[in-house]
mmCIF file of C-alpha atoms in Angstrom:
data_model
loop_
_atom_site.group_PDB
_atom_site.id
_atom_site.type_symbol
_atom_site.label_atom_id
_atom_site.label_comp_id
_atom_site.label_asym_id
_atom_site.label_seq_id
_atom_site.Cartn_x
_atom_site.Cartn_y
_atom_site.Cartn_z
ATOM 1 C CA MET Q 34 -0.025 0.269 -0.019
ATOM 2 C CA SER Q 35 1.256 3.434 -1.116
ATOM 3 C CA VAL Q 36 1.483 6.185 1.650
ATOM 4 C CA CYS Q 37 0.551 9.628 0.986
ATOM 5 C CA PRO Q 38 3.740 11.917 0.987
ATOM 6 C CA ASP Q 39 1.843 14.320 3.178
ATOM 7 C CA TYR Q 40 0.877 11.700 5.765
ATOM 8 C CA ARG Q 41 4.507 10.195 5.737
ATOM 9 C CA ALA Q 42 5.875 13.697 6.478
ATOM 10 C CA PHE Q 43 3.612 14.209 9.049
ATOM 11 C CA GLY Q 44 4.546 10.939 10.645
ATOM 12 C CA GLU Q 45 8.159 11.373 10.093
ATOM 13 C CA ASN Q 46 7.783 15.197 12.043
ATOM 14 C CA LEU Q 47 5.751 13.549 14.558
ATOM 15 C CA ARG Q 48 8.222 10.616 15.381
ATOM 16 C CA ALA Q 49 11.296 13.256 15.088
ATOM 17 C CA LEU Q 50 9.863 15.491 17.466
ATOM 18 C CA ARG Q 51 8.557 12.735 19.830
ATOM 19 C CA LYS Q 52 12.169 10.958 20.145
ATOM 20 C CA ASN Q 53 14.238 14.448 20.010
ATOM 21 C CA LYS Q 54 12.460 16.738 21.975
ATOM 22 C CA LEU Q 55 10.629 14.676 24.451
ATOM 23 C CA ARG Q 56 12.944 11.368 24.414
ATOM 24 C CA GLN Q 57 9.775 9.327 24.778
ATOM 25 C CA THR Q 58 8.634 6.007 23.527
ATOM 26 C CA GLN Q 59 5.319 5.764 21.625
ATOM 27 C CA GLU Q 60 3.693 4.208 24.641
ATOM 28 C CA GLN Q 61 4.967 6.971 26.977
ATOM 29 C CA PHE Q 62 3.724 9.848 24.647
ATOM 30 C CA ALA Q 63 0.573 7.904 23.961
ATOM 31 C CA ARG Q 64 -0.428 7.928 27.813
ATOM 32 C CA TYR Q 65 0.788 11.753 27.963
ATOM 33 C CA VAL Q 66 -1.508 12.686 25.042
ATOM 34 C CA LEU Q 67 -4.416 10.145 26.229
ATOM 35 C CA MET Q 68 -4.357 8.292 22.950
ATOM 36 C CA ASP Q 69 -3.545 4.521 21.985
ATOM 37 C CA ARG Q 70 -0.097 3.679 21.298
ATOM 38 C CA SER Q 71 -1.303 1.993 18.046
ATOM 39 C CA TYR Q 72 -2.982 5.114 16.773
ATOM 40 C CA ILE Q 73 0.540 6.882 17.402
ATOM 41 C CA SER Q 74 2.131 4.179 15.601
ATOM 42 C CA GLY Q 75 -0.075 4.395 12.736
ATOM 43 C CA LEU Q 76 0.345 8.108 12.588
ATOM 44 C CA GLU Q 77 4.116 7.967 12.253
ATOM 45 C CA ARG Q 78 3.764 5.325 9.606
ATOM 46 C CA GLY Q 79 1.663 7.515 7.677
ATOM 47 C CA GLN Q 80 -1.219 5.248 7.666
ATOM 48 C CA ARG Q 81 -3.720 7.249 9.602
ATOM 49 C CA ASN Q 82 -5.418 10.670 8.630
ATOM 50 C CA PRO Q 83 -5.389 12.655 11.658
ATOM 51 C CA THR Q 84 -8.195 15.359 12.378
ATOM 52 C CA LEU Q 85 -7.240 19.011 13.030
ATOM 53 C CA GLU Q 86 -8.230 18.241 16.608
ATOM 54 C CA ILE Q 87 -5.574 15.468 16.888
ATOM 55 C CA ILE Q 88 -2.954 17.345 15.194
ATOM 56 C CA VAL Q 89 -3.526 20.242 17.903
ATOM 57 C CA ARG Q 90 -3.617 18.015 20.652
ATOM 58 C CA LEU Q 91 -0.407 16.251 19.470
ATOM 59 C CA ALA Q 92 1.268 19.514 18.929
ATOM 60 C CA GLN Q 93 0.265 20.722 22.469
ATOM 61 C CA GLY Q 94 1.716 17.336 23.741
ATOM 62 C CA LEU Q 95 5.121 18.064 21.986
ATOM 63 C CA GLY Q 96 4.989 21.750 22.841
ATOM 64 C CA VAL Q 97 5.211 22.935 19.532
ATOM 65 C CA HIS Q 98 3.101 25.007 16.870
ATOM 66 C CA PRO Q 99 0.722 22.590 14.834
ATOM 67 C CA ALA Q 100 2.558 23.860 11.900
ATOM 68 C CA GLU Q 101 5.578 21.998 12.985
ATOM 69 C CA LEU Q 102 3.703 18.772 12.174
ATOM 70 C CA LEU Q 103 2.811 19.670 8.799
ATOM 71 C CA ARG Q 104 6.264 20.846 7.473
ATOM 72 C CA PRO Q 105 7.056 18.905 3.983
ATOM 73 C CA LEU Q 106 9.819 16.771 4.000
ATOM 74 C CA PRO Q 107 13.026 17.923 2.308
ATOM 75 C CA GLN Q 108 12.677 17.194 -1.659
ATOM 76 C CA LEU Q 109 15.473 14.898 -2.830
ATOM 77 C CA PRO Q 110 16.877 15.661 -6.391
ATOM 78 C CA ALA Q 111 15.348 13.756 -9.132
ATOM 79 C CA MET Q 112 17.358 10.625 -10.332
ATOM 80 C CA THR Q 113 18.226 10.841 -14.083
ATOM 81 C CA ALA Q 114 17.573 7.682 -15.960
ATOM 82 C CA ALA Q 115 21.159 6.610 -16.173
ATOM 83 C CA GLU Q 116 21.303 7.067 -12.386
ATOM 84 C CA SER Q 117 18.157 4.679 -11.726
ATOM 85 C CA LEU Q 118 19.650 1.873 -13.921
ATOM 86 C CA GLY Q 119 23.169 1.918 -11.864
#
């Protein structure tokens, strides 16, 4: 199953902030924001589509503005056809 790039970016931002800023496991963070660990896991893998309410609650739990969770991932340079063939 293909993951939407926006969901993937959200999930990677969430994971990075949780690990680097709070230094918490998914379980610890889930308890802190009153959510299920499996829901946090799904968000971090880009397999869940959070509502605005959830985004705000996660951001508050992380101590960041919601926009921090919605930042796009840096774009990698596109590979040429020759590079993709190795």
